[in-house]
XYZ file of N, CA, C and O in Angstrom:
464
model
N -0.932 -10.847 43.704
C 0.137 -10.754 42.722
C -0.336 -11.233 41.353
O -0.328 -10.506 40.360
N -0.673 -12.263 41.359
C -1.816 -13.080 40.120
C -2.184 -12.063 39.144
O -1.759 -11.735 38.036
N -3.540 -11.492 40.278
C -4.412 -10.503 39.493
C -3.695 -9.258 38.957
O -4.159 -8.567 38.050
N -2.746 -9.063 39.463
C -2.064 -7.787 39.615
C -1.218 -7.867 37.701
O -1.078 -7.075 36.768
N -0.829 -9.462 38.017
C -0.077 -9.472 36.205
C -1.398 -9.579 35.302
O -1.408 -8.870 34.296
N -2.402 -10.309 35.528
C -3.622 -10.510 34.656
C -4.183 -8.685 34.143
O -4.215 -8.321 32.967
N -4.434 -8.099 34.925
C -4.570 -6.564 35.096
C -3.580 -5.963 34.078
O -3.880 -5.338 33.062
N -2.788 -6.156 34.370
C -1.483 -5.409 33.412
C -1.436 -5.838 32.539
O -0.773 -5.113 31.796
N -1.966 -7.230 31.748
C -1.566 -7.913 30.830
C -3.338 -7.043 30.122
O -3.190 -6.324 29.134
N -4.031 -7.117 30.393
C -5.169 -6.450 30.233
C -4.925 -5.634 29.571
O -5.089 -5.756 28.357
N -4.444 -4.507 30.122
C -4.458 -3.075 30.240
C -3.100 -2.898 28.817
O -2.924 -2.048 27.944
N -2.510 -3.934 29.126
C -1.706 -3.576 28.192
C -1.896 -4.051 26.610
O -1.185 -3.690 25.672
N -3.301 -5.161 26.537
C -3.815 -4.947 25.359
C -4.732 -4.129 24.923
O -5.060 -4.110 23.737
N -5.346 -3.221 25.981
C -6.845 -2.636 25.493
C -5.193 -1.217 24.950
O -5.448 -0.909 23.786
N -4.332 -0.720 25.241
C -3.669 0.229 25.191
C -2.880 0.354 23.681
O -2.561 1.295 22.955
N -2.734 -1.285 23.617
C -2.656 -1.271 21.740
C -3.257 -1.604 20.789
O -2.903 -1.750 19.619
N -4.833 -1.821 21.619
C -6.129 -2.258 20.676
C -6.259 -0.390 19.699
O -6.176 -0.079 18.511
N -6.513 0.490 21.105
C -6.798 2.048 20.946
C -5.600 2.398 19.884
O -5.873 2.664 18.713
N -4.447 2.382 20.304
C -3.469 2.949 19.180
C -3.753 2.795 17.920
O -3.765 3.705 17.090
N -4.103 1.136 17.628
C -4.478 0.636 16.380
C -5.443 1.137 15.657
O -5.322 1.497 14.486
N -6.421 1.183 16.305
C -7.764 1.995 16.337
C -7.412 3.303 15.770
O -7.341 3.594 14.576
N -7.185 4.108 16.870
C -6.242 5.331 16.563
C -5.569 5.812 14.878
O -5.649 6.808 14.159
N -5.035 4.728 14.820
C -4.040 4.897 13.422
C -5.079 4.520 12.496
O -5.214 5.488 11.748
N -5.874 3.617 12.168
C -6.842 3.350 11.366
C -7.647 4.115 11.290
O -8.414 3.767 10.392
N -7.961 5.055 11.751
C -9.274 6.120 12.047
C -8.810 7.868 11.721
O -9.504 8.884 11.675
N -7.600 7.685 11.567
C -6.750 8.928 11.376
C -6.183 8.650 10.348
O -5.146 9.283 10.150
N -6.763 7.212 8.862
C -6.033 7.328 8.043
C -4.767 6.663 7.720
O -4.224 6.724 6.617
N -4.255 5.923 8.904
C -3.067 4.912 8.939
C -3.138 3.771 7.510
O -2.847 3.856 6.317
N -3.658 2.782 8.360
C -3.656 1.736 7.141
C -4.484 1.991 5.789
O -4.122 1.825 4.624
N -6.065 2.579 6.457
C -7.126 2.313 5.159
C -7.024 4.202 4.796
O -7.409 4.275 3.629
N -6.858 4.913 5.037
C -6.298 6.290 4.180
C -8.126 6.908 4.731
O -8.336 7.450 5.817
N -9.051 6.676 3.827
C -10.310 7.335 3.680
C -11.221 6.030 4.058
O -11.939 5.636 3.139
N -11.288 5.300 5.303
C -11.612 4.267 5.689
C -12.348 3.349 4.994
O -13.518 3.088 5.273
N -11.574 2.718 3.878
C -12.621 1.998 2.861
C -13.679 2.381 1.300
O -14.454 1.688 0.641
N -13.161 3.979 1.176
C -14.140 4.715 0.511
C -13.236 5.097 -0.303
O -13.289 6.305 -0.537
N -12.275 4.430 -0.922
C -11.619 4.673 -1.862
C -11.798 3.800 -2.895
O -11.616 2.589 -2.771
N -12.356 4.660 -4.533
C -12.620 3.675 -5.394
C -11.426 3.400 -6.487
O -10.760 4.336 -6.930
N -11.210 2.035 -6.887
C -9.783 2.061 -7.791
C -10.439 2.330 -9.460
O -11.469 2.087 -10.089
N -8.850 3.111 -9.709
C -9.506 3.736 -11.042
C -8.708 2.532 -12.219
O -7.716 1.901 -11.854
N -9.261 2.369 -13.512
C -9.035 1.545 -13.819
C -8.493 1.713 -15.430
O -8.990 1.418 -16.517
N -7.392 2.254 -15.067
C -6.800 3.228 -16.408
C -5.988 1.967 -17.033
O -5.496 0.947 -16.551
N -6.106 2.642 -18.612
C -5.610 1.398 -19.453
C -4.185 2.369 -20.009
O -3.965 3.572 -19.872
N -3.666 1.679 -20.432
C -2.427 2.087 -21.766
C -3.160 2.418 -22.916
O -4.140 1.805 -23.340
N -2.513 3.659 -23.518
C -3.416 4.333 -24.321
C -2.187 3.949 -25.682
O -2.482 3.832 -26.871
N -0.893 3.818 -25.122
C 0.311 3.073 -26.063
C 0.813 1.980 -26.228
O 0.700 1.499 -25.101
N 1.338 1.167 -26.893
C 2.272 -0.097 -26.579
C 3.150 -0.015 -25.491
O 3.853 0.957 -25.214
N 3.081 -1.065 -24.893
C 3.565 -1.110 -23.517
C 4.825 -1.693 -24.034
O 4.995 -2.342 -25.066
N 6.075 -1.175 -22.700
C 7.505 -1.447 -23.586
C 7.811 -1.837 -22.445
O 9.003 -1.567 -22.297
N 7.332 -2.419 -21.365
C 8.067 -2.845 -19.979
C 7.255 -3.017 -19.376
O 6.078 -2.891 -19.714
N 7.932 -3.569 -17.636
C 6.771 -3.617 -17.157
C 8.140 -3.747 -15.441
O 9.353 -3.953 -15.486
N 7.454 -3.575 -14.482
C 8.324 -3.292 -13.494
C 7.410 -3.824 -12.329
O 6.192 -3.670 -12.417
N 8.043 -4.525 -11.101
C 7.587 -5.028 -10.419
C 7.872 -4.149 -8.545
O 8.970 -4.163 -7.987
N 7.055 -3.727 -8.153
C 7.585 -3.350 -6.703
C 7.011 -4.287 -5.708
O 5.889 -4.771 -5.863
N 8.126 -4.673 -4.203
C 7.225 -5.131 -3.047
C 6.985 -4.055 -2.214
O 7.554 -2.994 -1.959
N 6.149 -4.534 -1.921
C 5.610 -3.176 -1.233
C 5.209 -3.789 0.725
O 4.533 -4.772 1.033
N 5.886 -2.826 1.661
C 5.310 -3.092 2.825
C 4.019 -2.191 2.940
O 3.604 -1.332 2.162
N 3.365 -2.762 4.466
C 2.176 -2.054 4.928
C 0.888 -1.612 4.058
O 0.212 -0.615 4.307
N 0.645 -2.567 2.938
C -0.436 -2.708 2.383
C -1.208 -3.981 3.246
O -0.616 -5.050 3.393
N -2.684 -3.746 3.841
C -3.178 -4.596 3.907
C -5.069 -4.775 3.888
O -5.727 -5.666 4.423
N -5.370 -4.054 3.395
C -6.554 -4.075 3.227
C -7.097 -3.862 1.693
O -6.855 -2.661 1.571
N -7.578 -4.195 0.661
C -8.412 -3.490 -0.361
C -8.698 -1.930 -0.351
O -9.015 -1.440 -1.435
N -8.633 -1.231 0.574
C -8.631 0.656 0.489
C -7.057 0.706 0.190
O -6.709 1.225 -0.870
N -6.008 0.158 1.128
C -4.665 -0.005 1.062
C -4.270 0.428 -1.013
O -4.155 1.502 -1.603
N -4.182 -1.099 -1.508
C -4.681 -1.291 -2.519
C -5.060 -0.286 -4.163
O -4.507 -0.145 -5.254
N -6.223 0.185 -3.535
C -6.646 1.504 -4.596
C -5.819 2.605 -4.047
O -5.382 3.321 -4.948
N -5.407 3.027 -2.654
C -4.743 4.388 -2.873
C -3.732 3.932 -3.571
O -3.590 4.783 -4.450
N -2.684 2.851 -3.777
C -1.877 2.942 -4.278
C -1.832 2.504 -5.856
O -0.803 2.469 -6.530
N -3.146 2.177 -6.312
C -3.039 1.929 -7.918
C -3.184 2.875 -8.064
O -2.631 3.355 -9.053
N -3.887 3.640 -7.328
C -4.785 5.165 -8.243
C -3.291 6.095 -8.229
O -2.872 6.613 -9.264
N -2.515 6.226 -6.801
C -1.311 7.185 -6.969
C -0.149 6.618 -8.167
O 0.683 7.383 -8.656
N -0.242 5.300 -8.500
C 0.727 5.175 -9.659
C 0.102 5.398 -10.808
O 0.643 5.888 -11.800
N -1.043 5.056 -10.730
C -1.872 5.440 -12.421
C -1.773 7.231 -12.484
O -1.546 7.781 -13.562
N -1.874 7.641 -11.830
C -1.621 9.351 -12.063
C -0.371 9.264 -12.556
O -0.643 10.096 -13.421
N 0.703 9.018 -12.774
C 1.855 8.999 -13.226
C 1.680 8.549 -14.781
O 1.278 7.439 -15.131
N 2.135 9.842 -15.840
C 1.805 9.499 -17.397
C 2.378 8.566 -18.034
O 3.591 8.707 -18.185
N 1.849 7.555 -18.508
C 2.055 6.540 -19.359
C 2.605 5.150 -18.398
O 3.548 4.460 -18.785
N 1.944 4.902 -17.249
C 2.121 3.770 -16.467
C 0.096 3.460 -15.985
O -0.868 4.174 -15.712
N 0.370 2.040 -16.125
C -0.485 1.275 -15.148
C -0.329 0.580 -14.416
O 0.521 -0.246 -14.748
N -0.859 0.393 -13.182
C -0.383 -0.094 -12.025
C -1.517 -1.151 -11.073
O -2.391 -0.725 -10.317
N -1.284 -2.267 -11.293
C -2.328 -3.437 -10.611
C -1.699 -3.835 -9.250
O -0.605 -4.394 -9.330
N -2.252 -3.623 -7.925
C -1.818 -4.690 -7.018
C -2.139 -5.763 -6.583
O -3.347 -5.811 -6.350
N -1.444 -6.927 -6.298
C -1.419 -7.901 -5.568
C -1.101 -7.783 -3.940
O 0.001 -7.891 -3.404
N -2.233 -7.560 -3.385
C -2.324 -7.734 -2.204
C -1.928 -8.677 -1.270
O -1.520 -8.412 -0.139
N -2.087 -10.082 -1.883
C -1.718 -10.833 -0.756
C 0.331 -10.763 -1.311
O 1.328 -10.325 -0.736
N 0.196 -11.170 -2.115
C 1.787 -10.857 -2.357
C 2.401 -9.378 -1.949
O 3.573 -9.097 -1.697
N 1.467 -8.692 -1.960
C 2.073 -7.333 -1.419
C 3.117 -6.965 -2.428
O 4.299 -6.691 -2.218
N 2.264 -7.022 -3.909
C 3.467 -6.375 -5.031
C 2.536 -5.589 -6.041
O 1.388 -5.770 -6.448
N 3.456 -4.695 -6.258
C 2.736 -3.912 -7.476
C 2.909 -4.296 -9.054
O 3.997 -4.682 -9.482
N 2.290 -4.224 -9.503
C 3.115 -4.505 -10.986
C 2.962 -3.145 -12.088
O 1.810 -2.908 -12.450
N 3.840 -2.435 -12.519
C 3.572 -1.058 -13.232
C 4.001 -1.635 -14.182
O 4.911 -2.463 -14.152
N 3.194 -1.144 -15.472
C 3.561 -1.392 -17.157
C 3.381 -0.870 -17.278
O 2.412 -0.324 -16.749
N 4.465 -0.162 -18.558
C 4.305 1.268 -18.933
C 4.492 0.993 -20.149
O 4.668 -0.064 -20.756
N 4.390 2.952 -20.688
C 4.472 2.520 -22.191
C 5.717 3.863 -22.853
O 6.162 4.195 -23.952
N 5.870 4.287 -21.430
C 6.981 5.270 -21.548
C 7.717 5.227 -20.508
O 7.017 5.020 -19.517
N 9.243 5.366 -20.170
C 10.355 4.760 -19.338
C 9.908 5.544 -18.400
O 9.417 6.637 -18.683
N 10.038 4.983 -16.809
C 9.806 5.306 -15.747
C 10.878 5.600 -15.154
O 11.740 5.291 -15.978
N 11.551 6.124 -13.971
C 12.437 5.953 -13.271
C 11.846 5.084 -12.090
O 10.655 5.310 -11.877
N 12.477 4.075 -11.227
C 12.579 3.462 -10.317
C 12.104 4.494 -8.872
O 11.278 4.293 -7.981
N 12.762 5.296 -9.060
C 12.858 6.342 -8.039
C 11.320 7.383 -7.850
O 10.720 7.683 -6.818
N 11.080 7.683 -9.049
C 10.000 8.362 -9.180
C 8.543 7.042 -8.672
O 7.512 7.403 -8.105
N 8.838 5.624 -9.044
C 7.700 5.064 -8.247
C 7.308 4.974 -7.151
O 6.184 5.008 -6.649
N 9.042 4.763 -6.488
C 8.954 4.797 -4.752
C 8.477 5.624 -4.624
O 7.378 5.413 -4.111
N 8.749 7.043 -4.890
C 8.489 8.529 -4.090
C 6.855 8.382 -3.848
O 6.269 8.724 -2.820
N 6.080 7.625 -5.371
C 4.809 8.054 -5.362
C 4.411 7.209 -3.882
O 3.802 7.751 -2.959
N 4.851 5.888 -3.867
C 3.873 4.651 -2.982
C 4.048 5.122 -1.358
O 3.221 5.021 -0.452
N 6.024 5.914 -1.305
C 6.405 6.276 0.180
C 5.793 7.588 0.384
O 5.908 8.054 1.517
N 5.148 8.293 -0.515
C 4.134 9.521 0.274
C 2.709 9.273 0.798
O 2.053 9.967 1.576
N 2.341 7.960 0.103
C 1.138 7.142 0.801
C 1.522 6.709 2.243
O 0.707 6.880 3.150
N 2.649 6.194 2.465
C 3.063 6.012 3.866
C 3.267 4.324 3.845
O 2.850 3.701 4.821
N 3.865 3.641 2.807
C 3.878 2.914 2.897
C 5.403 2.591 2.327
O 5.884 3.509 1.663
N 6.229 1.407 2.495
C 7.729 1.072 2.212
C 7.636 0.514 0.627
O 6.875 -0.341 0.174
N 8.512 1.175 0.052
C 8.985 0.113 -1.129
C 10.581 -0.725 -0.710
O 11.603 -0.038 -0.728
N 10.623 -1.489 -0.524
C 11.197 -2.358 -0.311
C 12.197 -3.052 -1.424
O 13.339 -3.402 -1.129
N 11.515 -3.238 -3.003
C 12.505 -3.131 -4.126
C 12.194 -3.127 -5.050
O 11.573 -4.187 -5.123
N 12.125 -2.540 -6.230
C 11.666 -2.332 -7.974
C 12.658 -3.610 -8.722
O 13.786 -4.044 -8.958
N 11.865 -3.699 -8.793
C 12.713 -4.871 -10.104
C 11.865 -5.224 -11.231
O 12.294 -5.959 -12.121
């Protein structure tokens, strides 16, 4: 009986070691496993704001650059993350919508949680 729970208890970590695996390797957490370089775009205008997102399911440095690089594509914003805080910070130099940031960070596959 012992071995029988030790076994299962086993089996039932090697089963969400693979998933994990799985999702990381197909692009889950790290996107292009680590081989993503962050681009490092400046304000080309006076910056008139500046906007803060938290962000879930960032956790690695690849994490990170996909998501500065997908907000810096957006005209007249720059976008730095804080990783361990798990926040973005966008300054812009032309009005953003709130809505249009989420869309960019939730097609990466990751939660915005709240703009402020």
């Amino acid at each position: 009986m012992e071995n029988g729970i030790i076994v299962g208890i086993i089996l039932t970590m090697v089963v969400f070691a693979l998933l994990r695996a799985k999702k990381h390797f197909a692009g889950g957490c790290c996107g292009s496993g680590g081989n993503t370089l962050r681009s490092h775009k400046k304000l080309t205008s006076p910056k008139i704001g500046e906007k803060r997102m938290l962000v879930e399911g960032m956790h690695c440095a690849n994490c990170q650059a996909r998501v500065e690089n997908a907000v810096n594509r957006l005209d007249g914003v720059v976008c730095t993350v804080n990783l361990r805080k798990k926040t973005a910070t966008v300054s812009y130099s032309k009005e953003v919508p709130d809505a249009a940031l989420k869309e960019v960070v939730e097609k990466l596959g990751y939660k915005v949680l709240e703009v402020r």
